[in-house]
Amino acid sequence: MTAVARGSPTERYRRERPPVSRECGDELTRITDDIDDPIVKLRYLQNALNEEGDKSALVQLVPIPPARRAWYRLKGLRALDAVADANEEIAERTLAARQTARRVVVGASAAAMLFVPVLVAIVAWQVNRWRSEPEQVASVGSSTEANATAIESTTAPLVVPPTTTATLTSPASAEEAPVNQPPVAEPLAAEDIGIVPSMLWVADRGPGWELYSNGLRIETSYTVKGTPRDYRVQTRDGKLLPTKFDRPIGILFHTSESDLWPLEPGYEKELRKGSAALLRFVKREQAYNYMIDRFGRVYRIVDDDSRANHAGHGVWARGDEVYLDLNSAFLGVSFESRWEGGRTLPITRAQLIAGRNLTHYLRQRFAIAPEMCVTHGLASVSPKRGLIGYHLDWARGFPFQAFGLPDLYSQPLPSVALFGFNYDSEFLRTMGERWPGLIAAEKQLADEARQRAISLDQLRHERQTQYRRWRAALPTPAGPEPTLEAPASQTADKRG
Ligand SMILES: [Zn+2]
């Protein structure tokens, strides 16, 4: 795909750059531990890793591990300059840490100077030893070719078999090869294998978890209660229905917009710490009802009966019903991933399967209609600017089909069709093209303008006025925009 070939420097890093060394990763993790805000943390990591570049080869020449680590740490701390001004607390802590790191580098360099003669002596001794044992070296070197000689048969258990050798070298070759990930995740096989329970129920539960009959496991140790749901529904003719609702009627899918470590062995700690920091942040901000980490673990954060601050200003409609308070009306389900370079970065297959099981469960529990399972990128608007796409997470690429849901990218977009929201050139540049539902909504508007013999601008203005009136009539004001997700226009590569 051409979109994949281009992309931001950060995105290219993720696909092409070999993973950083363990030591470098450890030092960066120690530094990011001091950064609570995932957005700042992400910005920092991008900066540090881009700075790191090819220079790490130089650091790897340093023979003493503590000196290497100190050098990595110093480089890492230097990269904090880019984000430190955004956060005074980091700036203070950094200053002290940087001074300590400098002292360590000076000390370690002095130690390295003393160590070099010893190292040279050890290397010389080792080379001499190899020279005096040529047969053994040869037997290991040719082990994959033949196993007929007496020597090799006696040493066979010690020889690394070819298959193991391949396994051992695979991380190196994986580092060289660019990771060609599919757009979303592997397609899922149709759900016609195995028995699927007709009803979902809690099969087992323990401290901090619940297991459902479809295999869904929900971790509950981060769960908090928030403000109870309380919303009303409007109809297309502008009536505010009197009934108050306190149960969710839809699901809004998000990405967490957080830092993503490579899904490879050797990054367990970073992956774990990244998710844990994200979960703490989501809990504190009550940002979503559910979070699905990259290993497919499902966490309930804000309980189902409470509103989470995930939707900000969002618009959705079904039939005659119009929803303008999505925080209350929709459950927020977020995948640990990010919108970047005009698309959502691929989620893992584990996330896909967990997300599907969770969707089945939530749909059954709250009788949620399939066309009410929506993505944030489809619903988000900027009321002030009258534009769609304030947030763009899952503005394309959500695996509706794999979830057994209708493709909402092909249905007329309510914010445009009902309220005349528009988009700007930046939006088009990011998206590359309009999705079919957006085109269909614009056509509806244009048809109506023609029938009424008014201009499209006039009609949009009329609809925008109507939107503002309807918003003002709502008993609960729209929540603040989600704190976790930066608006699309402020992300590193402008809208993604
Ligand atoms: Zn979102």
Coordinates of C-alpha atoms and ligand atoms in Angstrom, one line a residue:
M1 CA 0.0 0.0 0.0
T2 CA 1.3 3.4 -0.8
A3 CA 0.0 4.8 2.4
V4 CA 2.1 2.3 4.3
A5 CA 5.3 3.2 2.3
R6 CA 5.1 6.8 3.3
G7 CA 4.1 7.8 6.8
S8 CA 5.8 9.9 9.5
P9 CA 9.3 9.4 10.7
T10 CA 7.9 7.8 13.9
E11 CA 5.9 5.3 11.9
R12 CA 8.8 4.4 9.7
Y13 CA 10.8 3.9 12.9
R14 CA 8.2 1.4 14.1
R15 CA 8.3 -0.6 10.9
E16 CA 11.9 -0.5 9.9
R17 CA 14.1 0.4 12.8
P18 CA 15.6 -2.6 14.6
P19 CA 14.6 -2.7 18.3
V20 CA 16.9 -0.7 20.6
S21 CA 19.3 -2.7 22.8
R22 CA 18.0 -4.0 26.1
E23 CA 20.2 -1.7 28.0
C24 CA 19.0 1.3 26.1
G25 CA 15.4 0.2 26.5
D26 CA 15.9 -0.2 30.3
E27 CA 17.3 3.3 30.6
L28 CA 14.6 4.8 28.6
T29 CA 12.0 3.0 30.7
R30 CA 13.6 4.3 33.9
I31 CA 13.2 7.8 32.6
T32 CA 9.7 7.4 31.3
D33 CA 8.7 6.1 34.8
D34 CA 8.9 9.7 35.9
I35 CA 6.4 10.8 33.2
D36 CA 2.8 10.2 34.1
D37 CA 1.1 11.7 31.1
P38 CA 1.0 9.1 28.3
I39 CA 1.0 11.8 25.6
V40 CA 4.1 13.5 27.0
K41 CA 5.6 10.0 27.5
L42 CA 4.9 9.2 23.9
R43 CA 6.4 12.4 22.6
Y44 CA 9.5 11.8 24.7
L45 CA 10.0 8.2 23.4
Q46 CA 9.6 9.3 19.8
N47 CA 12.1 12.0 20.3
A48 CA 14.6 9.8 22.2
L49 CA 14.3 6.9 19.7
N50 CA 14.7 9.2 16.7
E51 CA 17.7 10.9 18.4
E52 CA 19.1 7.5 19.2
G53 CA 19.3 6.6 15.5
D54 CA 22.5 5.0 14.3
K55 CA 24.5 6.4 17.1
S56 CA 23.8 3.4 19.3
A57 CA 26.5 1.5 17.5
L58 CA 29.1 3.8 19.1
V59 CA 27.7 3.2 22.6
Q60 CA 27.9 -0.5 22.0
L61 CA 31.6 -0.3 21.6
V62 CA 32.0 0.7 25.2
P63 CA 33.2 -2.4 27.0
I64 CA 31.8 -1.8 30.5
P65 CA 28.1 -2.3 31.0
P66 CA 27.6 0.4 33.7
A67 CA 29.4 2.9 31.4
R68 CA 27.2 1.9 28.5
R69 CA 24.1 2.2 30.6
A70 CA 25.2 5.6 31.9
W71 CA 25.8 6.8 28.4
Y72 CA 22.4 5.6 27.3
R73 CA 20.8 7.3 30.3
L74 CA 22.6 10.6 29.6
K75 CA 21.4 10.5 26.0
G76 CA 17.9 9.6 27.1
L77 CA 17.9 12.5 29.6
R78 CA 19.1 14.9 26.9
A79 CA 16.1 13.9 24.8
L80 CA 13.9 15.1 27.7
D81 CA 14.6 18.6 26.6
A82 CA 11.9 18.3 23.9
V83 CA 9.2 17.6 26.4
A84 CA 10.5 19.0 29.7
D85 CA 9.1 22.5 29.0
A86 CA 5.7 20.9 28.7
N87 CA 5.8 19.7 32.3
E88 CA 7.5 21.5 35.1
E89 CA 7.5 18.5 37.4
I90 CA 9.6 16.5 34.9
A91 CA 11.9 19.4 34.4
E92 CA 12.8 19.5 38.1
R93 CA 13.3 15.8 38.4
T94 CA 15.3 15.7 35.2
L95 CA 17.7 18.3 36.2
A96 CA 18.8 16.4 39.3
A97 CA 18.9 13.1 37.3
R98 CA 21.0 14.6 34.6
Q99 CA 23.6 15.9 37.0
T100 CA 23.9 12.4 38.6
A101 CA 24.1 10.8 35.2
R102 CA 26.9 13.1 34.1
R103 CA 28.9 12.2 37.2
V104 CA 28.3 8.5 36.5
V105 CA 29.5 8.9 32.9
V106 CA 32.7 10.6 34.0
G107 CA 33.4 7.9 36.7
A108 CA 32.6 5.1 34.3
S109 CA 34.9 6.6 31.6
A110 CA 37.8 6.7 34.1
A111 CA 37.1 3.1 35.0
A112 CA 37.0 2.1 31.3
M113 CA 40.5 3.6 30.8
L114 CA 41.8 1.4 33.6
F115 CA 39.9 -1.6 32.3
V116 CA 41.2 -1.5 28.7
P117 CA 44.7 -3.0 29.3
V118 CA 43.0 -5.9 31.2
L119 CA 40.6 -6.4 28.4
V120 CA 43.4 -6.5 25.8
A121 CA 45.2 -9.2 27.9
I122 CA 42.0 -11.3 28.2
V123 CA 41.4 -11.1 24.4
A124 CA 45.0 -12.1 23.6
W125 CA 44.8 -15.0 26.0
Q126 CA 41.5 -16.2 24.4
V127 CA 42.9 -15.9 20.9
N128 CA 45.9 -18.1 21.9
R129 CA 43.6 -20.7 23.4
W130 CA 41.5 -20.9 20.1
R131 CA 44.6 -21.3 18.1
S132 CA 45.8 -24.2 20.2
E133 CA 42.4 -26.1 19.8
P134 CA 41.7 -26.0 16.0
E135 CA 39.8 -29.4 15.8
Q136 CA 37.1 -28.4 18.3
V137 CA 36.4 -25.2 16.6
A138 CA 36.1 -27.0 13.3
S139 CA 33.7 -29.6 14.7
V140 CA 31.3 -26.9 15.9
G141 CA 31.6 -24.9 12.8
S142 CA 30.7 -27.8 10.5
S143 CA 28.1 -29.4 12.7
T144 CA 25.3 -28.8 10.3
E145 CA 27.0 -30.5 7.4
A146 CA 27.7 -34.1 8.5
N147 CA 27.3 -36.3 11.5
A148 CA 29.1 -39.4 10.4
T149 CA 32.5 -39.1 12.1
A150 CA 33.2 -40.6 15.4
I151 CA 34.1 -37.3 17.0
E152 CA 30.9 -35.7 16.0
S153 CA 28.8 -38.6 17.1
T154 CA 30.3 -38.5 20.6
T155 CA 29.8 -34.7 20.8
A156 CA 26.4 -34.8 19.1
P157 CA 24.4 -33.8 22.2
L158 CA 26.5 -30.7 22.6
V159 CA 26.1 -29.6 19.0
V160 CA 23.4 -27.1 18.4
P161 CA 20.9 -28.7 15.9
P162 CA 20.2 -26.6 12.8
T163 CA 16.6 -25.9 13.8
T164 CA 17.7 -24.5 17.1
T165 CA 20.3 -22.4 15.3
A166 CA 17.6 -21.0 13.1
T167 CA 15.5 -20.1 16.1
L168 CA 18.4 -18.4 17.7
T169 CA 19.3 -16.3 14.7
S170 CA 15.7 -15.4 13.9
P171 CA 15.6 -12.3 16.1
A172 CA 18.5 -10.8 14.2
S173 CA 16.9 -11.5 10.8
A174 CA 13.6 -10.1 12.2
E175 CA 15.5 -6.9 13.1
E176 CA 16.7 -6.5 9.5
A177 CA 13.4 -7.2 7.8
P178 CA 10.8 -4.4 7.8
V179 CA 7.7 -5.5 9.6
N180 CA 5.0 -5.6 7.0
Q181 CA 2.0 -5.6 9.2
P182 CA -1.5 -6.0 7.7
P183 CA -3.7 -2.9 7.9
V184 CA -5.7 -3.9 11.0
A185 CA -5.0 -7.5 12.1
E186 CA -5.2 -10.9 10.5
P187 CA -8.7 -11.6 9.2
L188 CA -10.6 -13.8 11.5
A189 CA -12.1 -17.1 10.3
A190 CA -15.9 -17.2 10.2
E191 CA -17.3 -18.2 13.6
D192 CA -18.5 -21.6 12.4
I193 CA -15.9 -23.7 14.2
G194 CA -16.6 -25.0 17.7
I195 CA -19.6 -24.5 19.9
V196 CA -20.6 -20.9 20.7
P197 CA -22.9 -20.5 23.8
S198 CA -26.3 -19.1 22.8
M199 CA -26.3 -17.0 26.0
L200 CA -23.3 -15.4 27.7
W201 CA -23.1 -15.6 31.5
V202 CA -20.5 -15.4 34.2
A203 CA -18.9 -18.8 34.3
D204 CA -16.5 -18.1 37.1
R205 CA -15.1 -15.2 39.1
G206 CA -12.3 -14.5 41.5
P207 CA -10.6 -11.5 43.1
G208 CA -9.9 -9.1 40.3
W209 CA -11.4 -11.0 37.4
E210 CA -14.6 -12.4 35.8
L211 CA -14.8 -15.2 33.2
Y212 CA -17.6 -15.4 30.8
S213 CA -19.0 -18.4 29.0
N214 CA -17.6 -17.3 25.6
G215 CA -14.0 -17.2 27.0
L216 CA -14.1 -13.4 27.7
R217 CA -12.1 -12.6 30.8
I218 CA -12.5 -9.2 32.3
E219 CA -9.9 -7.9 34.7
T220 CA -11.7 -5.8 37.4
S221 CA -8.8 -4.6 39.6
Y222 CA -8.9 -1.1 38.0
T223 CA -12.6 -0.7 38.1
V224 CA -14.1 2.5 39.5
K225 CA -17.5 4.0 39.8
G226 CA -18.2 7.3 38.0
T227 CA -21.1 9.6 37.5
P228 CA -24.2 7.5 36.8
R229 CA -25.5 7.5 33.2
D230 CA -28.3 9.9 32.7
Y231 CA -29.4 11.0 29.2
R232 CA -32.3 11.8 27.0
V233 CA -32.8 11.2 23.3
Q234 CA -33.8 13.6 20.6
T235 CA -35.7 12.9 17.4
R236 CA -35.0 14.1 13.9
D237 CA -37.8 16.7 14.2
G238 CA -36.0 18.3 17.2
K239 CA -38.2 16.9 20.0
L240 CA -36.5 16.0 23.3
L241 CA -38.1 12.7 24.4
P242 CA -39.1 12.9 28.1
T243 CA -37.8 9.5 29.0
K244 CA -34.5 9.5 31.0
F245 CA -32.1 6.6 30.2
D246 CA -29.5 5.1 32.5
R247 CA -28.3 2.1 30.5
P248 CA -25.9 2.3 27.6
I249 CA -27.4 2.1 24.1
G250 CA -24.2 1.8 22.1
I251 CA -20.5 1.2 22.0
L252 CA -17.9 3.7 20.8
F253 CA -14.6 2.2 19.8
H254 CA -11.3 4.1 20.4
T255 CA -7.6 3.7 20.3
S256 CA -5.6 4.7 23.4
E257 CA -3.2 7.0 21.5
S258 CA -0.4 5.8 23.7
D259 CA 3.2 4.6 23.1
L260 CA 3.5 1.2 21.5
W261 CA 6.6 -1.0 22.2
P262 CA 7.5 -3.7 19.7
L263 CA 5.5 -6.9 20.2
E264 CA 8.7 -9.0 20.6
P265 CA 10.5 -11.0 23.2
G266 CA 12.8 -8.8 25.2
Y267 CA 10.2 -6.0 25.5
E268 CA 8.0 -7.7 28.2
K269 CA 8.9 -5.2 30.8
E270 CA 8.3 -2.2 28.5
L271 CA 5.0 -3.6 27.2
R272 CA 3.9 -4.4 30.8
K273 CA 4.9 -1.0 32.2
G274 CA 3.4 0.8 29.3
S275 CA 0.0 -0.8 29.7
A276 CA 0.1 -0.4 33.5
A277 CA 0.8 3.3 33.2
L278 CA -1.9 3.7 30.7
L279 CA -4.4 1.8 32.9
R280 CA -3.6 4.1 35.8
F281 CA -4.1 7.1 33.7
V282 CA -7.4 5.9 32.2
K283 CA -8.6 5.1 35.7
R284 CA -7.6 8.5 37.1
E285 CA -9.3 10.3 34.1
Q286 CA -12.2 7.9 33.9
A287 CA -11.4 7.9 30.2
Y288 CA -13.0 4.6 29.0
N289 CA -15.3 1.9 30.3
Y290 CA -13.0 -0.8 28.8
M291 CA -9.4 -1.0 27.7
I292 CA -7.9 -3.9 25.7
D293 CA -4.2 -4.3 26.0
R294 CA -1.9 -5.6 23.3
F295 CA -2.0 -9.1 24.7
G296 CA -5.8 -9.1 24.5
R297 CA -6.4 -8.6 28.2
V298 CA -9.7 -6.8 28.8
Y299 CA -9.9 -4.3 31.7
R300 CA -13.1 -2.8 33.0
I301 CA -12.2 0.7 34.2
V302 CA -15.3 2.9 34.6
D303 CA -18.1 0.5 35.5
D304 CA -20.9 -0.1 33.0
D305 CA -23.4 2.0 34.9
S306 CA -21.2 5.1 34.8
R307 CA -20.4 7.6 32.1
A308 CA -16.7 7.7 31.0
N309 CA -15.1 10.8 29.5
H310 CA -14.4 9.3 26.1
A311 CA -16.6 10.9 23.5
G312 CA -16.4 14.7 24.1
H313 CA -18.6 16.2 21.4
G314 CA -19.9 13.3 19.3
V315 CA -22.9 12.9 17.1
W316 CA -24.7 9.7 16.2
A317 CA -28.2 8.7 15.0
R318 CA -30.2 5.6 14.4
G319 CA -33.5 5.8 12.6
D320 CA -35.4 8.7 14.1
E321 CA -33.2 8.9 17.3
V322 CA -30.4 11.4 17.6
Y323 CA -27.7 11.1 20.2
L324 CA -25.6 14.0 21.3
D325 CA -24.4 12.9 24.7
L326 CA -22.3 9.9 23.8
N327 CA -20.4 9.8 27.1
S328 CA -23.7 8.8 28.7
A329 CA -25.3 6.9 25.9
F330 CA -22.3 4.9 24.7
L331 CA -19.8 2.6 26.4
G332 CA -16.2 3.6 25.6
V333 CA -14.1 0.6 24.5
S334 CA -10.5 1.4 23.7
F335 CA -7.8 -0.7 22.1
E336 CA -4.2 -0.1 23.1
S337 CA -3.1 1.4 19.7
R338 CA -2.9 4.7 18.0
W339 CA -4.2 6.7 15.0
E340 CA -1.2 7.7 13.0
G341 CA -0.3 8.6 9.4
G342 CA -3.9 8.5 8.3
R343 CA -4.8 5.1 9.7
T344 CA -5.0 3.2 13.0
L345 CA -1.9 1.2 13.7
P346 CA -2.5 -2.5 13.5
I347 CA -4.1 -4.0 16.6
T348 CA -3.0 -7.5 17.6
R349 CA -5.0 -10.6 16.8
A350 CA -5.4 -11.1 20.5
Q351 CA -7.0 -7.7 20.8
L352 CA -9.2 -8.5 17.9
I353 CA -10.5 -11.7 19.4
A354 CA -10.9 -10.1 22.9
G355 CA -12.6 -7.1 21.4
R356 CA -15.1 -9.3 19.5
N357 CA -15.9 -11.4 22.6
L358 CA -16.3 -8.2 24.7
T359 CA -18.6 -6.7 22.0
H360 CA -20.7 -9.9 22.0
Y361 CA -21.0 -9.7 25.7
L362 CA -21.9 -6.0 25.9
R363 CA -24.4 -6.2 23.0
Q364 CA -26.2 -9.1 24.7
R365 CA -26.1 -7.6 28.2
F366 CA -27.5 -4.2 27.1
A367 CA -29.4 -5.2 23.9
I368 CA -27.2 -3.0 21.8
A369 CA -28.2 -2.8 18.1
P370 CA -25.4 -3.6 15.6
E371 CA -25.7 -0.1 14.0
M372 CA -25.0 1.4 17.4
C373 CA -21.4 0.0 17.5
V374 CA -19.6 3.0 16.2
T375 CA -16.0 4.3 16.1
H376 CA -14.9 7.6 17.6
G377 CA -13.5 8.8 14.2
L378 CA -17.0 8.4 12.7
A379 CA -18.8 10.3 15.5
S380 CA -16.3 13.0 16.6
V381 CA -16.9 16.7 15.6
S382 CA -15.6 20.1 16.5
P383 CA -18.7 22.2 17.2
K384 CA -16.7 25.4 17.3
R385 CA -15.3 25.0 13.8
G386 CA -18.3 23.0 12.4
L387 CA -16.0 20.3 11.2
I388 CA -16.0 16.5 11.5
G389 CA -12.9 14.5 12.5
Y390 CA -11.9 16.3 15.6
H391 CA -10.7 12.9 16.7
L392 CA -9.9 10.4 14.0
D393 CA -9.2 7.2 15.9
W394 CA -10.7 4.4 13.8
A395 CA -11.9 6.9 11.1
R396 CA -10.9 4.0 8.9
G397 CA -10.0 0.4 9.2
F398 CA -12.2 -0.8 12.1
P399 CA -12.8 -4.5 11.5
F400 CA -16.6 -4.3 11.6
Q401 CA -17.0 -7.5 9.6
A402 CA -14.8 -9.5 11.9
F403 CA -16.9 -8.3 14.8
G404 CA -20.1 -9.4 13.0
L405 CA -21.2 -5.8 12.6
P406 CA -22.4 -3.7 9.7
D407 CA -19.8 -1.6 7.9
L408 CA -20.7 1.9 9.2
Y409 CA -18.1 3.5 6.9
S410 CA -20.6 2.9 4.1
Q411 CA -23.6 4.5 5.9
P412 CA -24.5 8.2 5.6
L413 CA -22.6 10.0 8.3
P414 CA -25.2 11.5 10.8
S415 CA -23.1 14.6 11.7
V416 CA -23.0 15.7 8.0
A417 CA -26.4 14.5 6.9
L418 CA -28.3 15.9 9.9
F419 CA -26.3 18.9 11.1
G420 CA -24.3 19.9 8.0
F421 CA -20.8 19.5 9.5
N422 CA -18.1 20.0 7.0
Y423 CA -14.4 19.2 6.7
D424 CA -11.3 21.1 5.6
S425 CA -8.4 20.5 3.3
E426 CA -6.2 19.2 6.1
F427 CA -8.8 16.5 6.8
L428 CA -8.7 15.4 3.2
R429 CA -4.9 15.5 3.1
T430 CA -4.8 13.1 6.1
M431 CA -7.6 10.8 5.0
G432 CA -6.5 10.8 1.4
E433 CA -10.1 10.2 0.3
R434 CA -13.6 10.4 1.7
W435 CA -15.2 7.2 2.9
P436 CA -18.5 6.1 1.1
G437 CA -20.7 7.1 4.1
L438 CA -19.3 10.6 4.0
I439 CA -19.9 10.9 0.3
A440 CA -23.5 9.5 0.8
A441 CA -24.2 12.1 3.5
E442 CA -22.9 15.0 1.4
K443 CA -25.1 13.8 -1.5
Q444 CA -28.2 13.8 0.8
L445 CA -27.4 17.4 1.8
A446 CA -26.8 18.5 -1.8
D447 CA -30.1 16.8 -2.9
E448 CA -32.1 18.6 -0.3
A449 CA -30.5 21.9 -1.1
R450 CA -31.4 21.4 -4.7
Q451 CA -35.0 20.5 -3.9
R452 CA -35.5 23.5 -1.7
A453 CA -33.6 25.7 -4.2
I454 CA -31.2 27.0 -1.6
S455 CA -27.4 26.9 -1.6
L456 CA -25.5 24.1 0.1
D457 CA -23.9 26.7 2.4
Q458 CA -27.3 28.0 3.4
L459 CA -28.5 24.5 4.2
R460 CA -25.3 23.8 6.2
H461 CA -25.7 27.0 8.1
E462 CA -29.3 26.2 8.9
R463 CA -28.4 22.7 10.1
Q464 CA -25.5 24.0 12.2
T465 CA -27.9 26.5 13.9
Q466 CA -30.2 23.6 14.6
Y467 CA -27.4 21.5 16.1
R468 CA -26.4 24.3 18.5
R469 CA -30.1 24.7 19.5
W470 CA -30.4 21.0 20.1
R471 CA -27.1 20.9 22.1
A472 CA -28.3 23.7 24.3
A473 CA -31.6 21.9 25.0
L474 CA -29.8 18.9 26.5
P475 CA -30.0 18.6 30.3
T476 CA -26.4 17.4 30.6
P477 CA -23.7 19.4 28.9
A478 CA -21.2 17.5 26.7
G479 CA -18.2 16.3 28.6
P480 CA -14.8 17.8 28.1
E481 CA -12.9 16.3 25.2
P482 CA -11.0 13.2 26.2
T483 CA -7.8 14.1 28.0
L484 CA -6.0 11.0 26.8
E485 CA -6.5 11.5 23.1
A486 CA -4.9 14.6 21.5
P487 CA -7.1 16.2 18.9
A488 CA -6.2 14.9 15.4
S489 CA -4.9 18.4 14.5
Q490 CA -2.3 18.3 17.3
T491 CA -0.8 14.8 16.8
A492 CA 2.8 14.5 15.7
D493 CA 2.2 14.3 12.0
K494 CA -0.9 16.6 11.8
R495 CA -4.1 14.7 12.1
G496 CA -2.6 11.3 12.6
Ligands
ZN1 ZN -11.2 8.1 20.8

